[in-house]
Coordinates of C-alpha atoms in Angstrom, one line a residue:
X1 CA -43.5 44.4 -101.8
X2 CA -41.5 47.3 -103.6
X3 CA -42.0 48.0 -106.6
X4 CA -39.6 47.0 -109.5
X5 CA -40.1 50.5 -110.8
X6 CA -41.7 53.9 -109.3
X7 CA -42.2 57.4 -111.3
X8 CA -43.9 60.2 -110.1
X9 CA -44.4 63.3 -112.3
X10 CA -41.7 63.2 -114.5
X11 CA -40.9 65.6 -116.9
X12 CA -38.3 66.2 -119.2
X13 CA -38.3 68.5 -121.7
X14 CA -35.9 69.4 -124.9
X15 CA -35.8 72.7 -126.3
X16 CA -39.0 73.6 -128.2
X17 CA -40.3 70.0 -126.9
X18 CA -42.1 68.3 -123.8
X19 CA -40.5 64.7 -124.2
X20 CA -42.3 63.6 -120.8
X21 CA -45.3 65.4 -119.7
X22 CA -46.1 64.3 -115.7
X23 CA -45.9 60.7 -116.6
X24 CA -46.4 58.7 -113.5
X25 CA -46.8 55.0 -112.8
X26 CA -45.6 52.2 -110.7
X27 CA -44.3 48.7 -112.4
X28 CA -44.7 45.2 -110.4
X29 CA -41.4 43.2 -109.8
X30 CA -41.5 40.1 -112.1
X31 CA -43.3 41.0 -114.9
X32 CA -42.9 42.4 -118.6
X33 CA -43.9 45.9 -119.6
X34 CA -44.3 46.6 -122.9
X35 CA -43.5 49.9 -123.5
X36 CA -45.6 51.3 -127.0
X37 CA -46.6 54.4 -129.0
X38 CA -46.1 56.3 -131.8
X39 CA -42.6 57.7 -133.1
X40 CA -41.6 60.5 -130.9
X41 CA -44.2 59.5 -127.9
X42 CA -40.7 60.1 -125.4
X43 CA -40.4 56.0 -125.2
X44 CA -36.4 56.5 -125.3
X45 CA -36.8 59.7 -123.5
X46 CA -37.9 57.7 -120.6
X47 CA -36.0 54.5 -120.8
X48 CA -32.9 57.1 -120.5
X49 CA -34.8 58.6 -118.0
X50 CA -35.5 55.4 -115.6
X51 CA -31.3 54.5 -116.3
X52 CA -30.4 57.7 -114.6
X53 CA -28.7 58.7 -118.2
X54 CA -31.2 61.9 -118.8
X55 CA -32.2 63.9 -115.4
X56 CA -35.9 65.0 -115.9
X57 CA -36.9 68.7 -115.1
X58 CA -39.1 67.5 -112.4
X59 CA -40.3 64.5 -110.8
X60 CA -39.2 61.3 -108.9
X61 CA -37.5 57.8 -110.1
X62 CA -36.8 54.6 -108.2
X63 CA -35.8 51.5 -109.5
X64 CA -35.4 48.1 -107.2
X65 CA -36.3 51.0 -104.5
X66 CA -33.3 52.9 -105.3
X67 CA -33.7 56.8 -106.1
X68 CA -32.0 57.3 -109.2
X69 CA -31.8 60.6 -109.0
X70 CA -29.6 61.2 -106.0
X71 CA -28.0 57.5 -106.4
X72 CA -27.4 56.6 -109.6
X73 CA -24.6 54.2 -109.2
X74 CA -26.1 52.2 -106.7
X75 CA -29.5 52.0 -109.2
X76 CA -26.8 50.7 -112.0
X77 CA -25.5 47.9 -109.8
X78 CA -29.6 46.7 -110.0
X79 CA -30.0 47.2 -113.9
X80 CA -29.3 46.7 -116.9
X81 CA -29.7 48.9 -119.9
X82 CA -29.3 48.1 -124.0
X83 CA -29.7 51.6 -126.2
X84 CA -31.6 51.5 -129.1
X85 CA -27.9 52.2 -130.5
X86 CA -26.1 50.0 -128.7
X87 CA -22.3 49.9 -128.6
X88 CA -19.5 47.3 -128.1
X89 CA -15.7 47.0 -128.6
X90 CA -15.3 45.9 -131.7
X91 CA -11.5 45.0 -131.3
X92 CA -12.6 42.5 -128.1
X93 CA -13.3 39.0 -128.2
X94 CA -16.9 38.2 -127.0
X95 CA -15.6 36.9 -124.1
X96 CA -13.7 39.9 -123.1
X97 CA -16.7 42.0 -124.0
X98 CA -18.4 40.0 -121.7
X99 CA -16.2 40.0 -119.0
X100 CA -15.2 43.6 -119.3
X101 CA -19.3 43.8 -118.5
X102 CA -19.2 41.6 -115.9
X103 CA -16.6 43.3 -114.2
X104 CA -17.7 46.4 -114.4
X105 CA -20.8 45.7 -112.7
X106 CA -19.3 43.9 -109.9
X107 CA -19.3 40.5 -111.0
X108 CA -16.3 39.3 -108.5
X109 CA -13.4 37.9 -110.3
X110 CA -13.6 34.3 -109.4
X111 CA -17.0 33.9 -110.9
X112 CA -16.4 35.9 -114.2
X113 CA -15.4 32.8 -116.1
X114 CA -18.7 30.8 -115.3
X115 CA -21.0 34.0 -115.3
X116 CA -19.9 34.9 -119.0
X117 CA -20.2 31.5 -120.4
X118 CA -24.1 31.1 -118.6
X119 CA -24.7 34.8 -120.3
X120 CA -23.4 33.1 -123.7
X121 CA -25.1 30.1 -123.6
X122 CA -28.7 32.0 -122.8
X123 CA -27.8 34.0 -126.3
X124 CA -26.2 31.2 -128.3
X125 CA -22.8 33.1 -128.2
X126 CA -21.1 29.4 -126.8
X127 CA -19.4 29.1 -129.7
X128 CA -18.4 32.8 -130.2
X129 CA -16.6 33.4 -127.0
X130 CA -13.2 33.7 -129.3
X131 CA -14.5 35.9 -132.2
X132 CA -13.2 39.1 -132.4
X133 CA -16.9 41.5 -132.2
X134 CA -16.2 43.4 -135.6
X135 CA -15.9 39.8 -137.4
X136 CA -19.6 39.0 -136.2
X137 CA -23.0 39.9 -138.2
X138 CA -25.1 42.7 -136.8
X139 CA -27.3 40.4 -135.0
X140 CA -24.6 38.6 -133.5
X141 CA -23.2 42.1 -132.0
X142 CA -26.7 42.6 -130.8
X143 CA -26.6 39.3 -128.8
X144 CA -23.4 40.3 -127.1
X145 CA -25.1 43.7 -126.4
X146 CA -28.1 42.2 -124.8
X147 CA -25.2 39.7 -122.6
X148 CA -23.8 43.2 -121.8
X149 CA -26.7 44.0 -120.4
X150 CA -27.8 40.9 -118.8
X151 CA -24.4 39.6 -117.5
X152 CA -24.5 41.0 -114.0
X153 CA -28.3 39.7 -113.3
X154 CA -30.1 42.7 -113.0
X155 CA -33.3 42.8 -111.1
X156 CA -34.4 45.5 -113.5
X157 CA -33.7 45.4 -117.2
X158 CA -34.7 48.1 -119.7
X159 CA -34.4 47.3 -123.2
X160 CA -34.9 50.0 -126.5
X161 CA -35.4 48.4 -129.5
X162 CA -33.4 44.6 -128.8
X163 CA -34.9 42.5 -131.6
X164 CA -33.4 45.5 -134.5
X165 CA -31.3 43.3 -137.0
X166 CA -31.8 40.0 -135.7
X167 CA -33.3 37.1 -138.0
X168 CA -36.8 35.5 -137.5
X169 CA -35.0 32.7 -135.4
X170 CA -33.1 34.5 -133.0
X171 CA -36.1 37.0 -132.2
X172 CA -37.6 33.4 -131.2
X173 CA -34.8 32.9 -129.0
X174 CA -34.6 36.1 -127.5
X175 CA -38.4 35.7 -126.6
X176 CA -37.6 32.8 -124.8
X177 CA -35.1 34.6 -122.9
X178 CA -37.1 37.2 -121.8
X179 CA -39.7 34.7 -120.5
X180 CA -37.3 32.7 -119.2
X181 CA -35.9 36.1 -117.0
X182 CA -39.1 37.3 -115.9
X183 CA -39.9 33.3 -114.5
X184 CA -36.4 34.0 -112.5
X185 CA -38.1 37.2 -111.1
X186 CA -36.5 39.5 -113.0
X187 CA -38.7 42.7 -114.3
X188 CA -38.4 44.3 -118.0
X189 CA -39.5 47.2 -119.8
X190 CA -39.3 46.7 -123.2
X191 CA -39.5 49.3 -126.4
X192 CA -40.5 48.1 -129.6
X193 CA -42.0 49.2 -132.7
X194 CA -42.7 44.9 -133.6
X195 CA -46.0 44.0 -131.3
X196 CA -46.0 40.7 -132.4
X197 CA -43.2 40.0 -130.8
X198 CA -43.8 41.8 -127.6
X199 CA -47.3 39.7 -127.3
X200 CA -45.4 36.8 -126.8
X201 CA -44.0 37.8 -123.6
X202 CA -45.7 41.2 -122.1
X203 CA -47.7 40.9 -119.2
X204 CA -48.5 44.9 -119.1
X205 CA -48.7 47.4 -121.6
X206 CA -47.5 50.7 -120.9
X207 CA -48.5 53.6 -123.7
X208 CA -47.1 56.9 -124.0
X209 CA -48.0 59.4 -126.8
X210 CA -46.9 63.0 -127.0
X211 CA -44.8 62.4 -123.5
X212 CA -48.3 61.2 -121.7
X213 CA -49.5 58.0 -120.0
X214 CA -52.4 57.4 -122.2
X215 CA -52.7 53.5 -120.5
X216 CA -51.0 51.6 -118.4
X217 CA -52.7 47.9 -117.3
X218 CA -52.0 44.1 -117.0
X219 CA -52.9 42.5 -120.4
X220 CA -54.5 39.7 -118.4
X221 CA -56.8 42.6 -116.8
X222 CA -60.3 41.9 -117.3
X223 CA -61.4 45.0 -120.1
X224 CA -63.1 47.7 -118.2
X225 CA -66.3 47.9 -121.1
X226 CA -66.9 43.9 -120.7
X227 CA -66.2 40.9 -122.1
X228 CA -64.5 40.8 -126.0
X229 CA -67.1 38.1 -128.2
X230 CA -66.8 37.3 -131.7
X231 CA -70.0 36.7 -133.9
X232 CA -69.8 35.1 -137.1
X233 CA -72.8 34.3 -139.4
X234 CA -73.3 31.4 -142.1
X235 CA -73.6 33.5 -145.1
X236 CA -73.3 37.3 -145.6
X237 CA -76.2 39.3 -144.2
X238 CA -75.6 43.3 -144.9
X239 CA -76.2 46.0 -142.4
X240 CA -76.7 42.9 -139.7
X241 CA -75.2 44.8 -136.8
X242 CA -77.4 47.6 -136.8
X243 CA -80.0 45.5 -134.5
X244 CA -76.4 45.1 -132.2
X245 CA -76.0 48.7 -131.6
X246 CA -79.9 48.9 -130.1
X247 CA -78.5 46.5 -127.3
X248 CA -78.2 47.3 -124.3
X249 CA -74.8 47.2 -122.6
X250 CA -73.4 45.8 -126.2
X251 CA -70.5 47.9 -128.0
X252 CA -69.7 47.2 -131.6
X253 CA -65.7 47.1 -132.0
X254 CA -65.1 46.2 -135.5
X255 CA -67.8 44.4 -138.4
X256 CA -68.1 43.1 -141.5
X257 CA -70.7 41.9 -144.0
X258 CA -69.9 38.1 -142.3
X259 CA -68.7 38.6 -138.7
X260 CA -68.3 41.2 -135.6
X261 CA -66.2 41.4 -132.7
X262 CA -68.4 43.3 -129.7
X263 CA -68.0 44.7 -126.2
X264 CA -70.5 43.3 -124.2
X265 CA -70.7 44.8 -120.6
X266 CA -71.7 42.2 -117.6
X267 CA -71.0 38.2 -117.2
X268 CA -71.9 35.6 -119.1
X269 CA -75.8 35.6 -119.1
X270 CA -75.7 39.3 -121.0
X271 CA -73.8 37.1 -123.5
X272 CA -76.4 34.9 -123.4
X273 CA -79.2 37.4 -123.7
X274 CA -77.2 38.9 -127.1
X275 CA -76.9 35.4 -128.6
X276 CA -80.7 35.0 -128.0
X277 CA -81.5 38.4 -129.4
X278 CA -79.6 37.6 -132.4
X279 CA -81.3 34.1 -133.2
X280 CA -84.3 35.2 -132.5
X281 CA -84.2 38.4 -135.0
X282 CA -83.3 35.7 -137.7
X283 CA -79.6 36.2 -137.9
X284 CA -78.0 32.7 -139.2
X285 CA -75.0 32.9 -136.1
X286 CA -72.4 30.3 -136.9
X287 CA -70.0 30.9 -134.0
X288 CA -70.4 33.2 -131.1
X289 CA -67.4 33.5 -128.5
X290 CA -65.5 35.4 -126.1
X291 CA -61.8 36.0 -127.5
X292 CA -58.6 37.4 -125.5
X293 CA -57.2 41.1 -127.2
X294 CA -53.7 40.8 -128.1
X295 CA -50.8 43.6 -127.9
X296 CA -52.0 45.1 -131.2
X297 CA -55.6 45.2 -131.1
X298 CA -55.2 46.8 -127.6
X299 CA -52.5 49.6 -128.8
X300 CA -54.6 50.6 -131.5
X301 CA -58.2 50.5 -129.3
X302 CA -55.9 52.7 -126.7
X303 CA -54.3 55.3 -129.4
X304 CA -57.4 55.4 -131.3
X305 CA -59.5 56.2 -128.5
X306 CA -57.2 58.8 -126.9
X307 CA -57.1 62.6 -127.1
X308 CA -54.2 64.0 -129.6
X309 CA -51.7 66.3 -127.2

């Protein structure tokens, strides 16, 4: 099968600035990257860049197996796109924001009327389809940006920044959504600065810093190093982990006085073999077990680990 998305050594750079360095990698249709790094790592640069709104100095971009490049229109029709400043017409209803979106991406006219009211529905906007957009709250007009985005069913949908200025409850909702889209077969690349949030529905992390692919993997990939295991003891036993970092094939990823959280390399009879060790050099062990990384941990074991540019 295609895949959703394809980039091959794109570059882009800004005076004084390499926003994009050679960044390369391939995206699977139906799932959700998460798209991470530090302020300035070229995420926008290359959310802009796979929309077909910035042309890179070099390299290759096709989304839904469309070349961007030479056929931009043709690659809109399959995406959608929400800005990290997103705008709308303020002196429209929602509905006719909605519609005008609709339209626009070739929603035929017969089935605008049903199509808007599905993409209002998904957002909670039911009951807003009359309101003018410049009476609504900030996080209202974000809802109608995201159904701008959304209303044509995109196969691909790239999002910068779409939980800014909602409340606690609608970034619940919206997380929903997104799962909800990728079930449909629908693939997204979302930026975010809020990880939390983006564990809930990633299933791949893409990382960028200084314009580079520092990772890019499934989050339900298997760690390379081993298997993640937390240790914790009864009581308080100082300098405990020393005897851990003698192991063979055992990686110490974070300690404290009272517990650990290792990388041990192999299947489940090396963890075996480090429980034993650890019993049998007196250690009071109160719970041993293997534990999944979420978004977080594995940004900041990526960025940490990684070269500066």
């Amino acid at each position: 099968m295609t895949p959703a998305i394809t980039a091959s050594n794109v570059t882009y750079i800004y005076p004084g600035t390499r926003a994009l360095d050679d960044a390369s990698f391939t995206i699977p249709r139906g799932s959700v990257t998460a798209l991470v790094g530090p302020n300035g790592a070229g995420k926008t640069t290359l959310l802009r860049c796979l929309a077909g709104l910035d042309r890179p100095l070099t390299g290759a971009i096709q989304v839904a197996g469309i070349d961007v490049l030479e056929d931009p229109r043709a690659a809109h029709a399959r995406m959608g796109y929400l800005s990290d400043f997103f705008g709308i017409y303020e002196a429209l209803t929602v509905r006719q924001c909605l519609s005008h979106a609709a339209s626009g991406h070739g929603v035929p006219a017969p089935a605008l009327r049903t199509t808007v009211e599905r993409t209002a529905a998904r957002l909670n906007l039911g009951d807003r389809l009359h309101q003018r957009c410049s009476e609504l709250s900030r996080g209202l007009r974000q809802r109608v940006a995201i159904g701008q985005a959304i209303v044509h069913t995109p196969e691909v949908l790239l999002l910068d920044e779409p939980a800014a200025g909602l409340d606690p409850e609608a970034r619940h909702t919206l997380a929903g959504l997104f799962t909800q889209l990728c079930a449909e077969g629908m693939t997204l690349v979302v930026s975010s600065h809020i990880l939390a949030e983006l564990d809930e529905y990633s299933t791949h992390m893409l990382v960028l810093r200084g314009g580079r692919i520092v990772e890019h993997r499934a989050l339900a990939a298997p760690y390379a190093g081993g298997q993640r295991v937390r240790v914790v003891l009864a009581a308080e036993q100082q300098d405990w982990h020393a005897a851990l970092k003698e192991m063979e094939g055992v990686q110490v990823m974070e300690h404290t006085p009272r517990e650990a959280v290792l990388l041990i390399a192999g299947n489940a009879a090396d963890q075996a073999r480090v429980l034993r060790a650890l019993v049998e050099a007196g250690i009071a062990v109160a719970a041993f077990a293997g534990e999944s990384e979420n978004l977080h941990d594995s940004y900041l074991r990526t960025v940490q680990g990684a070269p500066r540019p």
